[in-house]
Tab-separated table of C-alpha atoms and ligand atoms in Angstrom:
chain	number	residue	atom	x	y	z
A	1	LEU	CA	40.590	-21.388	-25.919
A	2	LYS	CA	39.583	-21.930	-22.317
A	3	SER	CA	38.673	-18.254	-21.864
A	4	LEU	CA	36.748	-18.278	-25.165
A	5	ARG	CA	34.772	-21.251	-23.875
A	6	ASN	CA	34.034	-19.363	-20.665
A	7	TYR	CA	32.947	-16.309	-22.661
A	8	PHE	CA	30.288	-18.236	-24.592
A	9	GLY	CA	29.276	-20.361	-21.600
A	10	LEU	CA	28.396	-23.301	-23.833
A	11	GLU	CA	30.838	-25.864	-22.455
A	12	GLY	CA	29.067	-28.910	-21.048
A	13	LYS	CA	25.673	-27.578	-22.211
A	14	ARG	CA	23.269	-29.683	-24.289
A	15	ALA	CA	21.988	-28.634	-27.687
A	16	LEU	CA	19.549	-30.152	-30.162
A	17	VAL	CA	20.291	-29.205	-33.782
A	18	THR	CA	17.782	-30.079	-36.504
A	19	GLY	CA	18.933	-30.511	-40.089
A	20	ALA	CA	22.331	-31.309	-38.553
A	21	ALA	CA	23.454	-33.328	-41.573
A	22	GLY	CA	22.973	-30.401	-43.958
A	23	HIS	CA	25.488	-27.730	-44.913
A	24	LEU	CA	24.690	-25.209	-42.176
A	25	GLY	CA	23.676	-27.865	-39.658
A	26	ARG	CA	27.136	-29.446	-39.882
A	27	THR	CA	28.858	-26.079	-39.483
A	28	PHE	CA	26.664	-25.200	-36.492
A	29	SER	CA	27.282	-28.606	-34.892
A	30	GLN	CA	31.040	-28.324	-35.418
A	31	ALA	CA	31.111	-24.796	-33.955
A	32	LEU	CA	29.128	-25.866	-30.890
A	33	ALA	CA	31.189	-29.019	-30.379
A	34	GLY	CA	34.327	-26.872	-30.644
A	35	LEU	CA	33.116	-24.979	-27.572
A	36	GLY	CA	32.431	-28.220	-25.701
A	37	THR	CA	28.641	-28.472	-26.204
A	38	GLU	CA	27.058	-31.941	-26.072
A	39	LEU	CA	24.871	-32.514	-29.122
A	40	ILE	CA	21.657	-34.218	-30.116
A	41	LEU	CA	21.734	-34.321	-33.913
A	42	LEU	CA	18.450	-34.676	-35.807
A	43	ASP	CA	18.069	-35.154	-39.552
A	44	ARG	CA	16.396	-37.421	-42.079
A	45	ASN	CA	19.761	-38.416	-43.484
A	46	GLU	CA	20.933	-41.155	-41.098
A	47	GLU	CA	24.212	-42.014	-42.803
A	48	ALA	CA	25.400	-38.402	-42.852
A	49	LEU	CA	24.304	-37.956	-39.237
A	50	ARG	CA	26.295	-40.962	-38.029
A	51	SER	CA	29.413	-39.860	-39.839
A	52	LEU	CA	29.081	-36.325	-38.399
A	53	ALA	CA	28.578	-37.704	-34.881
A	54	GLY	CA	31.736	-39.832	-35.254
A	55	GLU	CA	33.724	-36.807	-36.442
A	56	LEU	CA	32.545	-34.583	-33.603
A	57	GLU	CA	33.283	-37.153	-30.931
A	58	LYS	CA	36.762	-37.742	-32.344
A	59	GLU	CA	37.732	-34.118	-32.990
A	60	HIS	CA	36.130	-32.432	-29.987
A	61	ALA	CA	35.615	-35.239	-27.450
A	62	VAL	CA	31.971	-34.266	-26.891
A	63	SER	CA	29.192	-36.802	-26.542
A	64	THR	CA	26.562	-36.930	-29.256
A	65	LEU	CA	23.187	-38.582	-29.730
A	66	VAL	CA	21.709	-39.150	-33.150
A	67	LEU	CA	18.045	-39.034	-34.124
A	68	ALA	CA	17.389	-40.051	-37.724
A	69	ALA	CA	13.810	-38.881	-38.192
A	70	ASP	CA	11.482	-36.875	-40.407
A	71	LEU	CA	10.186	-33.670	-38.812
A	72	ALA	CA	6.966	-34.008	-40.793
A	73	ASP	CA	6.240	-37.270	-38.940
A	74	ASP	CA	4.304	-36.833	-35.653
A	75	GLN	CA	6.230	-39.694	-34.010
A	76	THR	CA	9.452	-37.698	-34.319
A	77	LEU	CA	8.339	-35.419	-31.491
A	78	ALA	CA	8.004	-38.244	-28.979
A	79	ARG	CA	11.358	-39.695	-30.058
A	80	ALA	CA	13.029	-36.284	-29.703
A	81	VAL	CA	11.524	-35.768	-26.241
A	82	ASP	CA	12.753	-39.232	-25.179
A	83	LEU	CA	16.305	-38.377	-26.214
A	84	VAL	CA	16.198	-34.919	-24.653
A	85	SER	CA	14.886	-36.307	-21.351
A	86	ALA	CA	17.554	-39.028	-21.211
A	87	GLY	CA	20.540	-38.316	-18.954
A	88	PRO	CA	20.416	-34.924	-17.260
A	89	GLY	CA	17.078	-34.132	-18.948
A	90	THR	CA	18.054	-30.503	-19.452
A	91	LEU	CA	18.193	-28.815	-22.823
A	92	ASP	CA	20.131	-25.534	-23.042
A	93	LEU	CA	19.843	-24.833	-26.761
A	94	LEU	CA	17.458	-25.746	-29.571
A	95	VAL	CA	18.545	-24.852	-33.113
A	96	ASN	CA	15.618	-25.129	-35.528
A	97	ASN	CA	17.623	-25.319	-38.744
A	98	ALA	CA	16.074	-28.113	-40.867
A	99	ALA	CA	14.091	-26.927	-43.854
A	100	TYR	CA	13.035	-27.512	-47.384
A	101	VAL	CA	15.350	-25.081	-49.143
A	102	GLY	CA	15.379	-23.528	-52.598
A	103	THR	CA	17.356	-26.464	-53.996
A	104	SER	CA	15.231	-29.231	-52.403
A	105	ASP	CA	14.099	-31.718	-55.009
A	106	ILE	CA	10.298	-31.663	-54.622
A	107	GLU	CA	7.780	-31.636	-57.458
A	108	GLY	CA	6.134	-28.238	-57.897
A	109	TRP	CA	8.593	-26.433	-55.622
A	110	ALA	CA	11.513	-24.471	-57.133
A	111	VAL	CA	9.696	-23.644	-60.374
A	112	SER	CA	7.814	-20.638	-61.736
A	113	PHE	CA	4.804	-19.407	-59.722
A	114	GLU	CA	2.336	-20.945	-62.200
A	115	LYS	CA	3.954	-24.387	-61.754
A	116	GLN	CA	4.266	-24.367	-57.944
A	117	LYS	CA	2.014	-27.041	-56.436
A	118	LEU	CA	-0.103	-27.252	-53.296
A	119	PRO	CA	1.420	-30.504	-51.962
A	120	ALA	CA	4.870	-28.872	-52.112
A	121	TRP	CA	3.529	-25.750	-50.356
A	122	ARG	CA	1.936	-27.878	-47.623
A	123	GLN	CA	5.020	-30.059	-47.096
A	124	ALA	CA	7.280	-27.017	-46.841
A	125	LEU	CA	5.041	-25.210	-44.351
A	126	GLU	CA	4.868	-28.438	-42.344
A	127	VAL	CA	8.650	-28.796	-42.051
A	128	ASN	CA	9.830	-25.169	-42.135
A	129	LEU	CA	7.215	-23.702	-39.799
A	130	THR	CA	4.793	-26.161	-38.164
A	131	SER	CA	7.527	-28.543	-36.990
A	132	VAL	CA	9.354	-25.621	-35.334
A	133	PHE	CA	6.225	-24.816	-33.326
A	134	ALA	CA	5.743	-28.470	-32.381
A	135	LEU	CA	9.361	-29.281	-31.543
A	136	THR	CA	9.885	-26.103	-29.525
A	137	GLN	CA	6.695	-26.774	-27.582
A	138	ALA	CA	7.782	-30.372	-26.921
A	139	CYS	CA	11.258	-29.251	-25.770
A	140	THR	CA	10.008	-26.427	-23.548
A	141	PRO	CA	9.906	-28.461	-20.285
A	142	ALA	CA	13.563	-29.485	-20.786
A	143	LEU	CA	14.552	-25.940	-21.796
A	144	ARG	CA	12.915	-24.592	-18.636
A	145	LEU	CA	15.336	-26.712	-16.592
A	146	SER	CA	18.299	-24.779	-18.036
A	147	PRO	CA	19.577	-21.594	-16.377
A	148	MET	CA	20.416	-20.141	-19.829
A	149	ALA	CA	17.956	-21.625	-22.322
A	150	SER	CA	18.062	-20.354	-25.889
A	151	VAL	CA	16.149	-21.221	-29.058
A	152	VAL	CA	17.590	-20.128	-32.398
A	153	ASN	CA	15.415	-20.395	-35.496
A	154	ILE	CA	17.095	-20.301	-38.888
A	155	ALA	CA	14.977	-18.079	-41.126
A	156	SER	CA	16.069	-16.288	-44.337
A	157	ILE	CA	16.235	-12.922	-46.059
A	158	TYR	CA	13.310	-14.279	-48.102
A	159	GLY	CA	11.241	-14.131	-44.923
A	160	LEU	CA	11.815	-10.371	-45.071
A	161	LEU	CA	11.906	-9.428	-48.760
A	162	GLY	CA	10.443	-10.640	-52.032
A	163	PRO	CA	12.762	-12.144	-54.641
A	164	ASP	CA	14.359	-10.012	-57.351
A	165	TRP	CA	13.514	-12.213	-60.346
A	166	SER	CA	16.097	-10.584	-62.588
A	167	LEU	CA	18.732	-12.645	-60.719
A	168	TYR	CA	17.157	-15.860	-61.967
A	169	ASP	CA	16.796	-14.958	-65.671
A	170	GLY	CA	18.091	-17.693	-67.960
A	171	THR	CA	18.962	-20.066	-65.064
A	172	PRO	CA	17.122	-23.240	-63.978
A	173	MET	CA	16.782	-21.756	-60.472
A	174	ALA	CA	13.628	-20.409	-58.797
A	175	ASN	CA	12.393	-19.093	-55.480
A	176	PRO	CA	9.363	-20.907	-53.993
A	177	ALA	CA	6.488	-18.883	-52.507
A	178	ALA	CA	6.101	-21.382	-49.664
A	179	TYR	CA	9.743	-20.916	-48.675
A	180	ALA	CA	9.226	-17.164	-48.286
A	181	ALA	CA	5.915	-17.597	-46.447
A	182	SER	CA	7.377	-20.206	-44.085
A	183	LYS	CA	10.400	-18.039	-43.249
A	184	GLY	CA	8.294	-14.893	-42.768
A	185	GLY	CA	6.101	-16.947	-40.444
A	186	LEU	CA	9.162	-18.225	-38.614
A	187	ILE	CA	10.436	-14.703	-37.934
A	188	GLN	CA	7.058	-13.769	-36.452
A	189	LEU	CA	6.783	-17.070	-34.541
A	190	THR	CA	10.167	-16.163	-33.044
A	191	ARG	CA	8.776	-12.896	-31.627
A	192	TRP	CA	5.644	-14.655	-30.382
A	193	MET	CA	7.630	-17.375	-28.614
A	194	ALA	CA	10.127	-14.839	-27.233
A	195	THR	CA	7.522	-12.944	-25.240
A	196	THR	CA	5.608	-16.111	-24.362
A	197	LEU	CA	8.598	-18.054	-23.015
A	198	ALA	CA	10.360	-15.105	-21.341
A	199	PRO	CA	12.023	-14.788	-18.941
A	200	ALA	CA	12.987	-18.480	-18.809
A	201	ILE	CA	13.843	-19.061	-22.469
A	202	ARG	CA	15.252	-16.641	-25.046
A	203	VAL	CA	14.101	-17.064	-28.644
A	204	ASN	CA	15.817	-15.401	-31.614
A	205	SER	CA	16.219	-16.024	-35.322
A	206	ILE	CA	19.020	-15.705	-37.842
A	207	SER	CA	18.262	-14.705	-41.422
A	208	PRO	CA	21.103	-15.757	-43.705
A	209	GLY	CA	21.539	-14.324	-47.166
A	210	GLY	CA	22.226	-16.658	-50.096
A	211	ILE	CA	25.093	-19.074	-49.479
A	212	GLN	CA	27.417	-19.852	-52.394
A	213	ARG	CA	27.040	-23.505	-53.404
A	214	GLY	CA	27.998	-23.755	-57.042
A	215	GLN	CA	24.857	-22.047	-58.335
A	216	ASP	CA	24.588	-20.935	-61.959
A	217	PRO	CA	27.510	-18.508	-62.586
A	218	ALA	CA	25.138	-15.850	-63.982
A	219	PHE	CA	23.101	-15.996	-60.768
A	220	ILE	CA	26.222	-15.736	-58.576
A	221	ALA	CA	27.548	-12.738	-60.547
A	222	ARG	CA	24.214	-10.885	-60.282
A	223	TYR	CA	23.839	-11.784	-56.602
A	224	GLU	CA	27.332	-10.524	-55.795
A	225	ALA	CA	26.808	-7.306	-57.722
A	226	ARG	CA	23.637	-6.607	-55.701
A	227	THR	CA	25.313	-7.347	-52.341
A	228	PRO	CA	27.142	-4.464	-50.601
A	229	LEU	CA	29.916	-6.834	-49.395
A	230	LYS	CA	30.229	-8.172	-52.987
A	231	ARG	CA	30.063	-11.886	-52.283
A	232	MET	CA	27.569	-14.586	-51.355
A	233	ALA	CA	27.655	-16.005	-47.813
A	234	ARG	CA	29.780	-18.947	-46.684
A	235	GLU	CA	28.687	-21.389	-43.982
A	236	GLU	CA	31.345	-20.002	-41.570
A	237	ASP	CA	29.698	-16.562	-41.798
A	238	LEU	CA	26.725	-17.967	-39.932
A	239	ALA	CA	28.591	-19.849	-37.199
A	240	GLY	CA	29.488	-16.686	-35.239
A	241	ALA	CA	25.866	-15.521	-35.272
A	242	LEU	CA	24.720	-18.898	-33.965
A	243	LEU	CA	27.282	-19.013	-31.135
A	244	PHE	CA	26.413	-15.429	-30.199
A	245	LEU	CA	22.663	-16.069	-29.968
A	246	ALA	CA	23.150	-19.475	-28.356
A	247	GLY	CA	25.390	-18.388	-25.521
A	248	ARG	CA	26.049	-15.914	-22.790
A	249	PRO	CA	27.084	-12.874	-24.935
A	250	SER	CA	23.439	-12.431	-25.979
A	251	SER	CA	21.868	-13.065	-22.569
A	252	TYR	CA	19.856	-9.787	-22.744
A	253	ILE	CA	18.615	-10.350	-26.313
A	254	THR	CA	15.337	-12.040	-27.168
A	255	GLY	CA	12.758	-11.781	-29.951
A	256	GLN	CA	15.294	-10.500	-32.491
A	257	ASN	CA	16.130	-11.467	-36.041
A	258	LEU	CA	19.855	-11.250	-36.783
A	259	VAL	CA	20.336	-10.719	-40.524
A	260	VAL	CA	23.641	-12.101	-41.850
A	261	ASP	CA	23.519	-11.161	-45.514
A	262	GLY	CA	26.500	-9.002	-46.519
A	263	GLY	CA	24.183	-5.982	-46.499
A	264	TRP	CA	21.626	-7.383	-49.003
A	265	THR	CA	18.687	-6.002	-46.968
A	266	ALA	CA	20.408	-2.661	-46.166
A	267	TRP	CA	19.319	-0.877	-49.345
B	301	NAD	N1	21.511	-22.079	-48.298
B	301	NAD	C1	21.115	-20.833	-48.254
B	301	NAD	O1	21.456	-19.991	-49.128
B	301	NAD	C2	20.233	-20.366	-47.139
B	301	NAD	C3	19.863	-19.023	-47.105
B	301	NAD	C4	19.026	-18.574	-46.110
B	301	NAD	C5	18.565	-19.473	-45.159
B	301	NAD	N2	18.932	-20.779	-45.195
B	301	NAD	C6	18.383	-21.671	-44.169
B	301	NAD	O2	19.434	-22.352	-43.509
B	301	NAD	C7	18.955	-23.605	-43.022
B	301	NAD	C8	19.907	-24.710	-43.443
B	301	NAD	O3	19.950	-24.770	-44.859
B	301	NAD	P1	21.127	-25.443	-45.682
B	301	NAD	O4	21.476	-24.480	-46.734
B	301	NAD	O5	22.166	-25.977	-44.763
B	301	NAD	O6	20.320	-26.617	-46.390
B	301	NAD	P2	20.639	-28.174	-46.503
B	301	NAD	O7	19.648	-28.713	-47.472
B	301	NAD	O8	22.087	-28.408	-46.740
B	301	NAD	O9	20.279	-28.702	-45.044
B	301	NAD	C9	18.960	-28.879	-44.600
B	301	NAD	C10	18.918	-30.179	-43.800
B	301	NAD	O10	17.585	-30.323	-43.292
B	301	NAD	C11	17.233	-31.684	-43.406
B	301	NAD	N3	15.785	-31.824	-43.507
B	301	NAD	C12	14.977	-31.323	-44.480
B	301	NAD	N4	13.722	-31.721	-44.261
B	301	NAD	C13	13.717	-32.482	-43.133
B	301	NAD	C14	12.716	-33.178	-42.418
B	301	NAD	N5	11.457	-33.219	-42.846
B	301	NAD	N6	13.073	-33.837	-41.308
B	301	NAD	C15	14.365	-33.844	-40.876
B	301	NAD	N7	15.368	-33.211	-41.528
B	301	NAD	C16	15.038	-32.548	-42.645
B	301	NAD	C17	17.899	-32.159	-44.692
B	301	NAD	O11	18.058	-33.588	-44.693
B	301	NAD	C18	19.223	-31.408	-44.659
B	301	NAD	O12	20.261	-32.181	-44.066
B	301	NAD	C19	17.545	-23.756	-43.576
B	301	NAD	O13	16.607	-23.389	-42.594
B	301	NAD	C20	17.525	-22.782	-44.725
B	301	NAD	O14	16.221	-22.342	-45.031
B	301	NAD	C21	19.762	-21.241	-46.164
């Protein structure tokens, strides 16, 4: 384990993970803590955050800080900067993972195109895209203090491709336009920030394919049939990509979008 920790170079580093209380956020936080990374955990869901922080400290003996805050609220930025600047004041890794996702319960969101509503579009762009710009900008001074600073933005295959609606037939599921637009924007913002912040800070994105979470069985069957690796993703599938882009193994990679989708976008 010691040599694995050396390989990734993340031991004793400091990371801020947004959406840390969510499915992927938890997996990312656990993977980073397992390599000895100190964590600042940000999410709206305070109870889940506190229980995660307790778990990480107990299982991996890393220190954690918790920020229960809404990324759509301007005051969150100042609170995040305060936490980041506390202690050593250096930030080595920023994981922009929080988002309104396909299953988020917002009016006018995961419904047919005709029923999608402007307030939902605006809220989603605010959290999924605008807050990434704002938080990364606010964290840049602390990232510049790190000798190996990395930003990883969590995008989606729907930032690359349009939805195949035949997967959704007869299910209550849908695929919001604002989700796709925000993730497409995030992939391009990644390239923009990569060249702007180089050589001090690397910026990459990960585009996961659909993760299996008890969706409608008809949807899962169609999704699997369309995927070369014949299954939906699991949270663990994304952890390796995150550790790779966060740490030393990717030190000559910036501005890239790593697609982790079982081959969904390969044909
Ligand atoms: N689940 C998938 O199939 C899938 C596929 C591709 C990409 N992704 C991306 O992976 C990332 C994580 O998704 P997930 O599946 O773990 O979703 P999730 O809903 O389990 O987690 C998202 C977390 O973000 C938090 N969050 C949302 N809005 C927030 C706000 N305004 N302020 C602070 N926190 C906020 C939520 O509280 C939640 O804990 C997202 O960026 C998502 O778009 C997911």
